[in-house]
Tab-separated table of C-alpha atoms in Angstrom:
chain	number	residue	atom	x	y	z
N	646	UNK	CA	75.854	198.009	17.105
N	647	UNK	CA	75.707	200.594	14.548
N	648	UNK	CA	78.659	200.925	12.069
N	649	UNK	CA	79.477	204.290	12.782
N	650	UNK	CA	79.941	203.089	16.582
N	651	UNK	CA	81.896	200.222	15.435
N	652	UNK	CA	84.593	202.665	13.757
N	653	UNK	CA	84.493	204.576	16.214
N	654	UNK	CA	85.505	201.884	18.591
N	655	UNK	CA	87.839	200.525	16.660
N	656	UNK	CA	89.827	204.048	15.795
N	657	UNK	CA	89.661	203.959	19.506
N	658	UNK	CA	91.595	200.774	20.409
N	659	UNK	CA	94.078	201.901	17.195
N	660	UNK	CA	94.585	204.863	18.666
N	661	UNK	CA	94.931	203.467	21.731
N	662	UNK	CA	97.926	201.244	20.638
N	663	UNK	CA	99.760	203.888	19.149
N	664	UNK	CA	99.922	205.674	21.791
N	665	UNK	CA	101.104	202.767	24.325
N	666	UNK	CA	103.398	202.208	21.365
N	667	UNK	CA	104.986	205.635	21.048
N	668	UNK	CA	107.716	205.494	22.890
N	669	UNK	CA	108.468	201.661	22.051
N	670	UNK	CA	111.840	201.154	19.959
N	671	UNK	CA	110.908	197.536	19.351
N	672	UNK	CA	108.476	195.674	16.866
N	673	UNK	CA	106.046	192.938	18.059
N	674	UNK	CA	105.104	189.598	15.942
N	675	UNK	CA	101.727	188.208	17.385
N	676	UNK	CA	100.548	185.159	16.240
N	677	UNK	CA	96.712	184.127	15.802
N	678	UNK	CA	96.347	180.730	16.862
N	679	UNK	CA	93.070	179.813	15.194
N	680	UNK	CA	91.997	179.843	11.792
N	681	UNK	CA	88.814	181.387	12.253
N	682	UNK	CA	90.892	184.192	13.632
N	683	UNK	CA	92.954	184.518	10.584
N	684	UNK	CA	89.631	184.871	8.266
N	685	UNK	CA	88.187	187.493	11.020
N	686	UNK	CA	91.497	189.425	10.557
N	687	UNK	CA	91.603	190.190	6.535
N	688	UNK	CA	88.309	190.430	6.077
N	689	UNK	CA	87.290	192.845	9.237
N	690	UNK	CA	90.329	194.882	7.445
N	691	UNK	CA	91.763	195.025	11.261
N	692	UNK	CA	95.399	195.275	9.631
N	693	UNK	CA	95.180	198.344	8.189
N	694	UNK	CA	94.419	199.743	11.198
N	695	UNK	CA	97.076	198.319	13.136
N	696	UNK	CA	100.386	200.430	13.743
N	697	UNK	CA	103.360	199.602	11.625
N	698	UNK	CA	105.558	198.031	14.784
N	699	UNK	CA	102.953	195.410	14.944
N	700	UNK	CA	102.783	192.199	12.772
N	701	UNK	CA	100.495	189.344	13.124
N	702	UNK	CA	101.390	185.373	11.633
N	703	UNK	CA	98.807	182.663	11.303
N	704	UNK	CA	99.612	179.570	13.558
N	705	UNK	CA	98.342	176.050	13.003
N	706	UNK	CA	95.114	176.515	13.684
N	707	UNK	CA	93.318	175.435	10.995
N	708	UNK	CA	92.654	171.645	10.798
N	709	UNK	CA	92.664	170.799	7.818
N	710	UNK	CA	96.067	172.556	7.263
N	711	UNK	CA	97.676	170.899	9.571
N	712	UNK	CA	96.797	167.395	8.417
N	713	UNK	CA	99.150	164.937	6.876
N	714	UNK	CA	98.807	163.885	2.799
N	715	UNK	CA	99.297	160.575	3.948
N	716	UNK	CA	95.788	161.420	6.102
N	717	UNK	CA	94.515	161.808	2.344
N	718	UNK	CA	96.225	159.050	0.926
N	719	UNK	CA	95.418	156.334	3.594
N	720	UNK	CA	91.395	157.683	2.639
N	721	UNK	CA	91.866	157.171	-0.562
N	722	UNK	CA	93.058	153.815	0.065
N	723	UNK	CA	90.493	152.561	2.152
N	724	UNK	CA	88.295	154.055	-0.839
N	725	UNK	CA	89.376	152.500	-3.385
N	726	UNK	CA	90.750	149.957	-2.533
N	727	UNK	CA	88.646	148.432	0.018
N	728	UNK	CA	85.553	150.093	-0.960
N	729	UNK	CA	84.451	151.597	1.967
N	730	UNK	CA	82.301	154.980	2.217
N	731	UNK	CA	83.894	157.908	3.795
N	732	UNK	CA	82.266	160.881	5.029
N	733	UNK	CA	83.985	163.582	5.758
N	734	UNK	CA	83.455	167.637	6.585
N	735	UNK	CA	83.489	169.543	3.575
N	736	UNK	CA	86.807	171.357	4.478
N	737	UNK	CA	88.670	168.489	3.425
N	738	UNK	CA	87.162	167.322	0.245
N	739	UNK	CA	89.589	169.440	-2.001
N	740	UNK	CA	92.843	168.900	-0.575
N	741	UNK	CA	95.211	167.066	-2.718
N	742	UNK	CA	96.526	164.107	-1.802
N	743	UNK	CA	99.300	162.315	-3.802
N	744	UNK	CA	96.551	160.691	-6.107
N	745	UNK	CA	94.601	163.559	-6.242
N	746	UNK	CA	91.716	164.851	-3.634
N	747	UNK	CA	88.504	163.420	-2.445
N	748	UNK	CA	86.480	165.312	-4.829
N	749	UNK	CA	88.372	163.274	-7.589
N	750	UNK	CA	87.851	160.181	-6.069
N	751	UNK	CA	84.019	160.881	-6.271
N	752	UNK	CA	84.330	162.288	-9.883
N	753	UNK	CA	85.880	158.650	-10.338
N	754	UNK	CA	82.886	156.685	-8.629
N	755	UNK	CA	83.902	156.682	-5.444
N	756	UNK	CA	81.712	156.966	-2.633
N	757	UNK	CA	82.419	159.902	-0.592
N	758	UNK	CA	79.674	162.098	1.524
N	759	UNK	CA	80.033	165.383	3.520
N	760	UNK	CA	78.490	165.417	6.254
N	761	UNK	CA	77.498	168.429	8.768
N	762	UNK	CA	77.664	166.926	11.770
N	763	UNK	CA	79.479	163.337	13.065
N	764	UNK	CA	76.017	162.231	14.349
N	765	UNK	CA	74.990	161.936	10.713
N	766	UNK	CA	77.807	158.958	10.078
N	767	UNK	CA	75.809	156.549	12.417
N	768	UNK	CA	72.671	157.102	9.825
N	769	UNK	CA	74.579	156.894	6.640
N	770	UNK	CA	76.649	153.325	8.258
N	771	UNK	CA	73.044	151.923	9.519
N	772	UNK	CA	71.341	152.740	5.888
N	773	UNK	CA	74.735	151.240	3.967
N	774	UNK	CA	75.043	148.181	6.514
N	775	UNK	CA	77.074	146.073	5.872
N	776	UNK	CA	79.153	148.182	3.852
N	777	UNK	CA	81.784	149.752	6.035
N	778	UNK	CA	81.644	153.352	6.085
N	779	UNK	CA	84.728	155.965	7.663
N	780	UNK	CA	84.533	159.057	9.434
N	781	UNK	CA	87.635	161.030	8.369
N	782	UNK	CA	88.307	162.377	12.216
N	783	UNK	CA	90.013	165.867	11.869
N	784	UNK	CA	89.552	168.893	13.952
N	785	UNK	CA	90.558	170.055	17.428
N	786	UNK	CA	89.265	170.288	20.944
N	787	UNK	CA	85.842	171.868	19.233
N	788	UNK	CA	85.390	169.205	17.198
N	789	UNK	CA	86.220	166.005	19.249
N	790	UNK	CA	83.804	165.971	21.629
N	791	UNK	CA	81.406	165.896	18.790
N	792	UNK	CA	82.883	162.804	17.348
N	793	UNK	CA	83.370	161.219	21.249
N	794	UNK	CA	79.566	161.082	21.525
N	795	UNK	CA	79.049	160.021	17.907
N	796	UNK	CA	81.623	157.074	19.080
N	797	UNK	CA	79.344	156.374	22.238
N	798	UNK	CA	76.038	156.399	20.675
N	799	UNK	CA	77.460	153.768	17.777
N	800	UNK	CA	79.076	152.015	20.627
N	801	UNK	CA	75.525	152.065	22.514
N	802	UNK	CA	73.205	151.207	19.394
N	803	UNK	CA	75.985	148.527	18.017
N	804	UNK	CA	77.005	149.982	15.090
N	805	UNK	CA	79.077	147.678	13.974
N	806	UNK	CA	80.434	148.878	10.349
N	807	UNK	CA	81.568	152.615	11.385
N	808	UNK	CA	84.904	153.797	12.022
N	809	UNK	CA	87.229	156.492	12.220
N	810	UNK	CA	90.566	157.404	10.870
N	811	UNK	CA	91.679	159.763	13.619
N	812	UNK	CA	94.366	162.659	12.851
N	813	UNK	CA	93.036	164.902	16.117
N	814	UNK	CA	94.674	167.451	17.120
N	815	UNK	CA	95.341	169.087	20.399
N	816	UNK	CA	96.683	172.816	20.900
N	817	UNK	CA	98.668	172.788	24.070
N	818	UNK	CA	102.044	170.891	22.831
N	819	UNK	CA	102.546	172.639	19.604
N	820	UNK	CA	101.869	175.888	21.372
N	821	UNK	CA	104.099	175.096	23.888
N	822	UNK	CA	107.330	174.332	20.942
N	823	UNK	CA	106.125	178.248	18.988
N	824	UNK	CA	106.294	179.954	22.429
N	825	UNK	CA	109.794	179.316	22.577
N	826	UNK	CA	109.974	180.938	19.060
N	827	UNK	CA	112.284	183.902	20.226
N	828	UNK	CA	110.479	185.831	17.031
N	829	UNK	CA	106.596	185.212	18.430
N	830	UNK	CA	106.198	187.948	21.164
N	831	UNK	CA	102.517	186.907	21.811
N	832	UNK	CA	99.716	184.877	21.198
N	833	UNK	CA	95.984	185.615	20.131
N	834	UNK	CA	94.472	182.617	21.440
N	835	UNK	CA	91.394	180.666	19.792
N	836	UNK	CA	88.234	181.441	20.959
N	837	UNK	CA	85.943	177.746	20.471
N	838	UNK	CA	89.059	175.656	21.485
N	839	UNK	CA	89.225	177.648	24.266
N	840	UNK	CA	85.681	177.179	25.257
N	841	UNK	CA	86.451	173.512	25.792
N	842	UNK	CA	89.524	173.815	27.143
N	843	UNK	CA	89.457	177.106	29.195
N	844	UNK	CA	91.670	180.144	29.918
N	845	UNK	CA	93.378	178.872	32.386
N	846	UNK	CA	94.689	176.080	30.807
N	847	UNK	CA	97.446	178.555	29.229
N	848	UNK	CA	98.762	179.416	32.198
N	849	UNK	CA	102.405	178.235	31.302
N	850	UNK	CA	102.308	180.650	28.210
N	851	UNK	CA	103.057	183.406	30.976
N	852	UNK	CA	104.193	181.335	33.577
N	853	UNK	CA	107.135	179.639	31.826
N	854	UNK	CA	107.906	181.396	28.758
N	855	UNK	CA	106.722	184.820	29.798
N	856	UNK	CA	104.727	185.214	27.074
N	857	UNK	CA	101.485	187.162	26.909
N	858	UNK	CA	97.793	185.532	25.435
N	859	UNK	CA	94.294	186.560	24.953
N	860	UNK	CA	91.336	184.800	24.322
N	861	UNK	CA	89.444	186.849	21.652
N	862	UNK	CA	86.165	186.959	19.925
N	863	UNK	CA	85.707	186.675	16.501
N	864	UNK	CA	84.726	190.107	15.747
N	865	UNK	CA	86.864	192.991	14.182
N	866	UNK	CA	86.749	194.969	16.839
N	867	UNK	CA	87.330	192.136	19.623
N	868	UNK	CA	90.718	191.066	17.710
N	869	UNK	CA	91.493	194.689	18.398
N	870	UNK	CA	90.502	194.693	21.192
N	871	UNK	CA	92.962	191.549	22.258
N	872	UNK	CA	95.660	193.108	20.553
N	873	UNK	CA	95.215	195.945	22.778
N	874	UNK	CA	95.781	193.882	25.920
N	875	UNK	CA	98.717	191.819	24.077
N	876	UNK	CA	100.374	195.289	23.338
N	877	UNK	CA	99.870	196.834	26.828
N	878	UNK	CA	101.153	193.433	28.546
N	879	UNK	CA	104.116	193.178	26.327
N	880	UNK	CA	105.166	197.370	27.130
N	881	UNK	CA	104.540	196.778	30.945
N	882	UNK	CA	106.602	193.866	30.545
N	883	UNK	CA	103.709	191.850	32.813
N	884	UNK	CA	102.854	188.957	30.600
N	885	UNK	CA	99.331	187.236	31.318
N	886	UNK	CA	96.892	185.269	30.046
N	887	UNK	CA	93.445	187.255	29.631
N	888	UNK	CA	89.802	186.570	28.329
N	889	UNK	CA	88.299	188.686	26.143
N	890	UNK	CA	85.811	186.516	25.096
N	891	UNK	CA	83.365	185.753	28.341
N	892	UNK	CA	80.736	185.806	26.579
N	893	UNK	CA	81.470	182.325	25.649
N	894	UNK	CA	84.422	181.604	27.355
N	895	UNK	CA	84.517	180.220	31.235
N	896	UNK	CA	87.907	180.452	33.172
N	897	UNK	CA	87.475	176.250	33.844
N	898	UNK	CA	86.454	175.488	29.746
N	899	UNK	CA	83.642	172.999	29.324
N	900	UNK	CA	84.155	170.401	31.867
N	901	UNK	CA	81.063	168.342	30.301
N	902	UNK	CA	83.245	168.465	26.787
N	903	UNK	CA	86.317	167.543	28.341
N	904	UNK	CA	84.375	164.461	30.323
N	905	UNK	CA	82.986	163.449	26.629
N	906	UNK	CA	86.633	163.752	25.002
N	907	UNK	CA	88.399	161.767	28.096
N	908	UNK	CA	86.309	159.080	28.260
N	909	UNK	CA	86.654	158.000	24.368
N	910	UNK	CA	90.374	159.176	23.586
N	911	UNK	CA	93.743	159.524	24.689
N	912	UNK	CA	96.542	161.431	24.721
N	913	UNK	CA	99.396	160.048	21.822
N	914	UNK	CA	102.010	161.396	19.375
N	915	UNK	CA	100.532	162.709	15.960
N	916	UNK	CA	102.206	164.147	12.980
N	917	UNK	CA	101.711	168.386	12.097
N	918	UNK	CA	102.060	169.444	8.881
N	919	UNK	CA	104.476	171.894	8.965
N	920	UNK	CA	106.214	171.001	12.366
N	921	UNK	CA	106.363	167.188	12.414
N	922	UNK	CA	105.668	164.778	14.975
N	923	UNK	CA	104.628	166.242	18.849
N	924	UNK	CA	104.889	164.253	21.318
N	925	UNK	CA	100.941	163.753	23.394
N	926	UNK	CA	99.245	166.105	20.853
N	927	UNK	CA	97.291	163.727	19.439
N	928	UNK	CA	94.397	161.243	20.645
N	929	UNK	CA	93.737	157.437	20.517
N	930	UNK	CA	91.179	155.363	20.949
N	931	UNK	CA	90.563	154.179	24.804
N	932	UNK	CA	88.959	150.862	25.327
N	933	UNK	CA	85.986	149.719	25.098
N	934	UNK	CA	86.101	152.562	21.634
N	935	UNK	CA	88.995	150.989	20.009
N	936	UNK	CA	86.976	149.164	17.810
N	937	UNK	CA	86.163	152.412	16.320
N	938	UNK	CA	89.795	153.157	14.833
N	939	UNK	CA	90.032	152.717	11.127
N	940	UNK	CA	93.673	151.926	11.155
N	941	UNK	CA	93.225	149.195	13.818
N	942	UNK	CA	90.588	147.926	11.189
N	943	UNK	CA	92.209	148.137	8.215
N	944	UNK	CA	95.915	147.996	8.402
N	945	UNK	CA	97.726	150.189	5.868
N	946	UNK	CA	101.464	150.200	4.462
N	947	UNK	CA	100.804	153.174	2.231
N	948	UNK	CA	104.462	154.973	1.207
N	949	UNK	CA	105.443	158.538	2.866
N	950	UNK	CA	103.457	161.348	0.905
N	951	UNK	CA	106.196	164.052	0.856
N	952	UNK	CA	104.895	167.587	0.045
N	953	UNK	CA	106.054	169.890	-3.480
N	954	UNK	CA	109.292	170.766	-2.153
N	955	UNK	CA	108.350	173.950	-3.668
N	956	UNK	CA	105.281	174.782	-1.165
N	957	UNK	CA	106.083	176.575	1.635
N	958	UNK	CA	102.466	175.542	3.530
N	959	UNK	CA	104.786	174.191	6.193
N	960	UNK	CA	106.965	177.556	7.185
N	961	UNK	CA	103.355	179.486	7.095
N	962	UNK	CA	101.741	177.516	9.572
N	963	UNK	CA	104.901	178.429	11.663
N	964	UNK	CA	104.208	181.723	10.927
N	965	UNK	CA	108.072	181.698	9.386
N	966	UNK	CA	107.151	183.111	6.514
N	967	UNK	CA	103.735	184.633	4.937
N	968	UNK	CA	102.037	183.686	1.404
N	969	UNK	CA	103.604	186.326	-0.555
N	970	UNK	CA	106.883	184.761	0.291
N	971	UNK	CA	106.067	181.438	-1.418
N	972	UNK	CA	106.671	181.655	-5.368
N	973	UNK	CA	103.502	179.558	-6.039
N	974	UNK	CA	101.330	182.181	-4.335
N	975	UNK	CA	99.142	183.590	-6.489
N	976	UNK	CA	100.680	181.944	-9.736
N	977	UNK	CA	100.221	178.193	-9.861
N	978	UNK	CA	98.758	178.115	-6.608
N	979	UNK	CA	95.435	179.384	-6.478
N	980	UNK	CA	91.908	178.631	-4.429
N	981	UNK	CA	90.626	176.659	-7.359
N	982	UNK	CA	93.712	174.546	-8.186
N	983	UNK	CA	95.656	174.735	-4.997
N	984	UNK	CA	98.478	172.828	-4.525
N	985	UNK	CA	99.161	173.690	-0.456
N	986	UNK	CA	96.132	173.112	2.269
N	987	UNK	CA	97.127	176.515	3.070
N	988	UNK	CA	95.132	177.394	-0.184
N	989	UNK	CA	92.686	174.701	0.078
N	990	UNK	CA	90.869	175.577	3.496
N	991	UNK	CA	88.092	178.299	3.703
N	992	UNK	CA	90.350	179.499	6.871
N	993	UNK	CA	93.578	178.598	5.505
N	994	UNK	CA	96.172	181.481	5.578
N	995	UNK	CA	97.742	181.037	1.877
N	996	UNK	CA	93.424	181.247	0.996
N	997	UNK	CA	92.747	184.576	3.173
N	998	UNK	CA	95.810	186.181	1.807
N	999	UNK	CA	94.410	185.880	-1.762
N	1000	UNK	CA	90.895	186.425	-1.107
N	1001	UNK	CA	91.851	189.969	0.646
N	1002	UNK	CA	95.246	190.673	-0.485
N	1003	UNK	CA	97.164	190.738	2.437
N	1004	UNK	CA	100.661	192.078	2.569
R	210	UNK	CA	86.712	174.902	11.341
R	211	UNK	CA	85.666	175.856	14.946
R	212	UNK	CA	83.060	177.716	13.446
R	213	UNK	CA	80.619	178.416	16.031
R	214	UNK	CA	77.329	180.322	15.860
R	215	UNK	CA	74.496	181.356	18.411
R	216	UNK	CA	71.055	179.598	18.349
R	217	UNK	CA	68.550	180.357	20.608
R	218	UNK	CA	67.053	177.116	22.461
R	219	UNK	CA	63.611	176.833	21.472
R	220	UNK	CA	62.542	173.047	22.765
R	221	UNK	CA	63.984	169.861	24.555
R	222	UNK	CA	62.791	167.572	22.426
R	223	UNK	CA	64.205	164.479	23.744
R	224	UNK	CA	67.098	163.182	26.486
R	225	UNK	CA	70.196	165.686	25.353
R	226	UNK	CA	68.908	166.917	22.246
R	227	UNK	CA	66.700	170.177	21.329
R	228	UNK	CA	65.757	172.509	18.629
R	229	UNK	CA	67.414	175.727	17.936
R	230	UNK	CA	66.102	178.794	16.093
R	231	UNK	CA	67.916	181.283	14.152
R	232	UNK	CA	66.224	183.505	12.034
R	233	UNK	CA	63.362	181.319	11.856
R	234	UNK	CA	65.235	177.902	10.665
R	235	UNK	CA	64.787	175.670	13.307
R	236	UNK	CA	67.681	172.491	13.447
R	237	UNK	CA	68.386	169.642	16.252
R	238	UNK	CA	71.321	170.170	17.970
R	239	UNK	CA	72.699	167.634	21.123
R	240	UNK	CA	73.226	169.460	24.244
R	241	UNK	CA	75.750	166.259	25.532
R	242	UNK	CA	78.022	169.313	26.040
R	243	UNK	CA	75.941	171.409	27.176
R	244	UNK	CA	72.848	169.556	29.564
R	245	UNK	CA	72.136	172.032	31.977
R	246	UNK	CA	70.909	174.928	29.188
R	247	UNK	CA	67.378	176.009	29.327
R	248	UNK	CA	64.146	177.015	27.102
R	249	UNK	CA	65.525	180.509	25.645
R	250	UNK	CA	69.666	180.210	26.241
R	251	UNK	CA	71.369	181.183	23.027
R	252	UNK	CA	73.337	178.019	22.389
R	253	UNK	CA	76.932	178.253	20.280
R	254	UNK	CA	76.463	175.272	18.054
R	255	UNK	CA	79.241	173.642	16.260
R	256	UNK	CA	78.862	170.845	13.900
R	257	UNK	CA	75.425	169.970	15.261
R	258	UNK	CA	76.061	170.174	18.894
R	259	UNK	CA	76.027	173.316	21.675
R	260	UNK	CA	79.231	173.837	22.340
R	261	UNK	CA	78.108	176.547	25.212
R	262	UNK	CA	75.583	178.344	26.730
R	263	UNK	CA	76.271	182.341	25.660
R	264	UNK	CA	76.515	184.482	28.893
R	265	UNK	CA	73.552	187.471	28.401
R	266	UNK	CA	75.071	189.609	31.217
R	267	UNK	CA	79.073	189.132	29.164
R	268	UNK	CA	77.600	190.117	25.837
R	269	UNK	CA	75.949	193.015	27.248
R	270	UNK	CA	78.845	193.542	29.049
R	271	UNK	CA	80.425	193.551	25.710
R	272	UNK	CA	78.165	196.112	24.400
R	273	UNK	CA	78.543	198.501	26.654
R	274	UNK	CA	82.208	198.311	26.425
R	275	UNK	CA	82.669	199.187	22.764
R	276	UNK	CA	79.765	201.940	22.974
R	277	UNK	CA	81.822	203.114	25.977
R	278	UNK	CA	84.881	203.377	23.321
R	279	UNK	CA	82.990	204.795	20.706
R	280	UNK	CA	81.986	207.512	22.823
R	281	UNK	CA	85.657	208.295	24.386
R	282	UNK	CA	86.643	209.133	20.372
R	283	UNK	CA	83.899	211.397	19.976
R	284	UNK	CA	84.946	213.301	23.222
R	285	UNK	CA	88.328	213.222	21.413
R	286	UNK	CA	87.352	214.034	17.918
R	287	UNK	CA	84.260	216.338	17.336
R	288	UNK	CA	81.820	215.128	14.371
């Protein structure tokens, strides 16, 4: 599409919206979900063309935000202590644990690769043999399939020396405690999670707490366009759950994904940065895979790993408050020392903020 | 982190894994998630793996609709 058709679409859909939105007294907070969403938003400039009774929060949809320190910590641990290799994605190799972050532990010696794809783990624990190596196991429904068929094909060549430490995440429970966030009018939902998942998974958004959500792209103009919908559903007062994002998108998810995920994991109770322990959105290990789990492996009593009191990483991710509210936006905290994840990750909210300058 | 990109499916090289191309770089990818794509689907691969099979006639579809837009705001506002 040419640029000049682009603008012109989106002064469309903005025009569009101010015109449902004329006679509206009311304001409207929508929250984007996914992380990749949040990046799309400040840097497609989609804000300044939004009218001034809409806002939109970042949720917690950015993995490595919403891990634990004591995720960090326990990796450091089995590090350091026990000498084992970890691989990890590279979104997590900055963010600071209580000892520091992964990239100091391999500025220190330690062995610590970053790795692409899962797969790779079952070459790096085969070439290291016996020398147990750990998967650091972040990431939602997009990710964990991928590390479900990593599991089975170690399972199936008897890899015997690699494991995971698992802190994955799923989307529906924590969704389920912001909807009833009185404040939250709306939801812009992810697009990849949703792939696996499926639309009509968020049925209860609507059903129960008659609030609207649309799958969206990742382009400007598609995050308009789903704040389009969001606007028109919240005016008619006819809440919904729509798709904007067939392209990739199926009403059902990825049935083959969810087979993959189901047949490794289970549901359990994990631990959010920024809103605590939720109850079934988590996984574990199923049987025969349970081998797999780090912390069955290698038992840990590491101390709780509280946060700086004085980063508000936690109330972001909530979409509470926004990174210009924090005082160590922008001063101490900044994308090459950060002291929050929410500065740390590529998609985090705290790092789009101060790469585009949000307000 | 869900980063997700189309790749068009070049070759099955083997039981659930294939070669994508996009602009020329060529990469394995498993197609566990995705087994029933074919020679020339654009793939959307995440961390190694097709997490989908992209829908032609939806991103056309797609197309249309924002050209569709575009046009509506010229009819509105003259160049």
């Amino acid at each position: 599409m040419k640029i000049k058709t682009e603008q012109q679409a989106a002064g469309k859909l903005s025009n569009d919206i101010n015109l449902i939105l004329h006679d509206y007294d009311g304001t409207m907070k929508f929250m984007e979900v996914c992380g990749t969403h949040t990046m799309a938003i400040h840097s497609s400039g989609v804000k300044s063309l939004l009218n001034k009774k809409i806002s939109l929060v970042s949720g917690p949809g950015c993995p490595v935000c919403v891990t634990e320190k004591l995720f960090i910590d326990q990796a450091m641990f089995l590090a350091e202590q026990l000498g084992v290799c970890l691989i990890t994605f590279g979104d997590l190799i900055r963010v600071p644990g209580s000892n520091g972050s992964l990239a100091d532990l391999r500025s220190r010696g330690g062995l610590v690769k970053v790795v692409y794809s899962p797969m790779d783990s079952i070459e790096i624990a085969l070439e290291l043999a016996p020398q147990p190596v750990v998967f650091l196991g972040i990431g939602f429904e997009t990710t964990i399939p991928t590390v479900a068929v990593t599991v089975k094909t170690a399972f199936e060549r008897k890899v015997g020396n690699l494991f995971i430490l698992p802190a994955f995440k799923t989307i529906h429970e924590p969704l389920k405690i912001l909807a009833s966030n009185k404040d939250l009018t709306g939801f812009l939902l992810p697009g990849h999670v949703s792939a696996i998942i499926g639309v009509d998974s968020y049925s209860y958004l609507a059903d129960d707490f008659k609030k609207p959500g649309v799958v969206a792209g990742f382009d400007g103009l598609d995050i308009l366009y789903a704040l389009r919908s969001l606007v028109k559903m919240t005016v008619s007062g006819k809440p919904g759950i729509e798709n904007n994002y067939k392209t990739v998108v199926r009403s059902e998810g990825n049935i083959f994904a969810r087979k993959l995920i189901d047949e490794v994991f289970e549901p359990a109770d994990t631990s959010w940065r920024g809103l605590g322990l939720i109850k079934g959105s988590g996984l574990a290990f199923k049987a025969p895979y349970d081998t797999f789990d780090a912390l069955k492996r290698f038992p840990m009593q590491l101390p709780d790993a509280p946060d700086d009191p004085r980063c508000k990483c936690a109330l972001i991710l909530t979409g509470t408050l926004t990174p210009n509210q924090c005082g160590l936006f922008g001063r101490e905290c900044v994308p090459e020392n950060p002291v929050g994840p929410c500065m740390v990750s590529s998609e985090g909210t705290c790092a789009a903020y101060y790469k585009y300058g949000g307000t | 982190m869900c980063l997700a990109i189309p790749m068009k499916l070049v070759e099955i090289t083997g039981p659930g894994v294939g070669k994508v191309d996009a602009g020329g770089v060529r990469t394995d990818v498993s197609l566990a998630m995705a087994p029933n794509a074919v020679i020339d689907d654009y793939l959307i691969i995440h961390a190694g793996f097709a997490i989908e099979v992209l829908d032609k006639e939806e991103a056309m579809i797609r197309l249309d609709l924002f050209k569709e837009l575009a046009e509506a705001t010229r009819d509105e506002v003259p160049d």
